[in-house]
């Protein structure tokens, strides 16, 4: 009766919101992941690109809080990588190729100083969105399982 209708509407509304959160998290996660990878490639720093790749292969965050924590580490890594590169690359260039190497290293370091923190910001949003998606997906699965159990009881 009326109570069943109310329960059905409540379940449907919860399912709609959770499905929307899964879709939002998935879409934002894919977009920011792609932008971050492109920015990292612009840094032309194989070591930094490899560190990002390893971070991306790590276990995905399962909640918004987990995503924020993981994303914050990536953000700090981007900031640190940018500052480190602008200092170290000119020094390495000077030691290995003289003044010309210094100039190349300085150029590369300045590009990294701009690009790596931006990649870190996109990684922060990427990991946060993945956390939202995974959390909502787990809740959606739980709700669907509960609905199936209730349907079986009827």
PDB file of C-alpha atoms in Angstrom, residues 48 70-81 116-124:
ATOM      1  CA  UNK A  48      58.395  12.441 -12.253  1.00  0.00           C
ATOM      2  CA  UNK A  70      45.906  10.212  -1.404  1.00  0.00           C
ATOM      3  CA  UNK A  71      45.333  13.299  -3.552  1.00  0.00           C
ATOM      4  CA  UNK A  72      47.036  15.525  -0.990  1.00  0.00           C
ATOM      5  CA  UNK A  73      50.150  13.344  -1.193  1.00  0.00           C
ATOM      6  CA  UNK A  74      50.110  13.699  -4.986  1.00  0.00           C
ATOM      7  CA  UNK A  75      49.598  17.467  -4.715  1.00  0.00           C
ATOM      8  CA  UNK A  76      52.545  17.822  -2.327  1.00  0.00           C
ATOM      9  CA  UNK A  77      54.600  15.596  -4.643  1.00  0.00           C
ATOM     10  CA  UNK A  78      53.820  17.910  -7.575  1.00  0.00           C
ATOM     11  CA  UNK A  79      54.789  21.007  -5.618  1.00  0.00           C
ATOM     12  CA  UNK A  80      57.976  19.381  -4.343  1.00  0.00           C
ATOM     13  CA  UNK A  81      58.862  18.047  -7.801  1.00  0.00           C
ATOM     14  CA  UNK A 116      54.199  19.708 -11.934  1.00  0.00           C
ATOM     15  CA  UNK A 117      52.111  21.604  -9.370  1.00  0.00           C
ATOM     16  CA  UNK A 118      49.248  21.828 -11.892  1.00  0.00           C
ATOM     17  CA  UNK A 119      49.502  18.061 -12.430  1.00  0.00           C
ATOM     18  CA  UNK A 120      49.452  17.671  -8.633  1.00  0.00           C
ATOM     19  CA  UNK A 121      46.227  19.689  -8.429  1.00  0.00           C
ATOM     20  CA  UNK A 122      44.584  17.523 -11.090  1.00  0.00           C
ATOM     21  CA  UNK A 123      45.808  14.401  -9.268  1.00  0.00           C
ATOM     22  CA  UNK A 124      44.214  15.709  -6.067  1.00  0.00           C
TER      23      UNK A 124
END
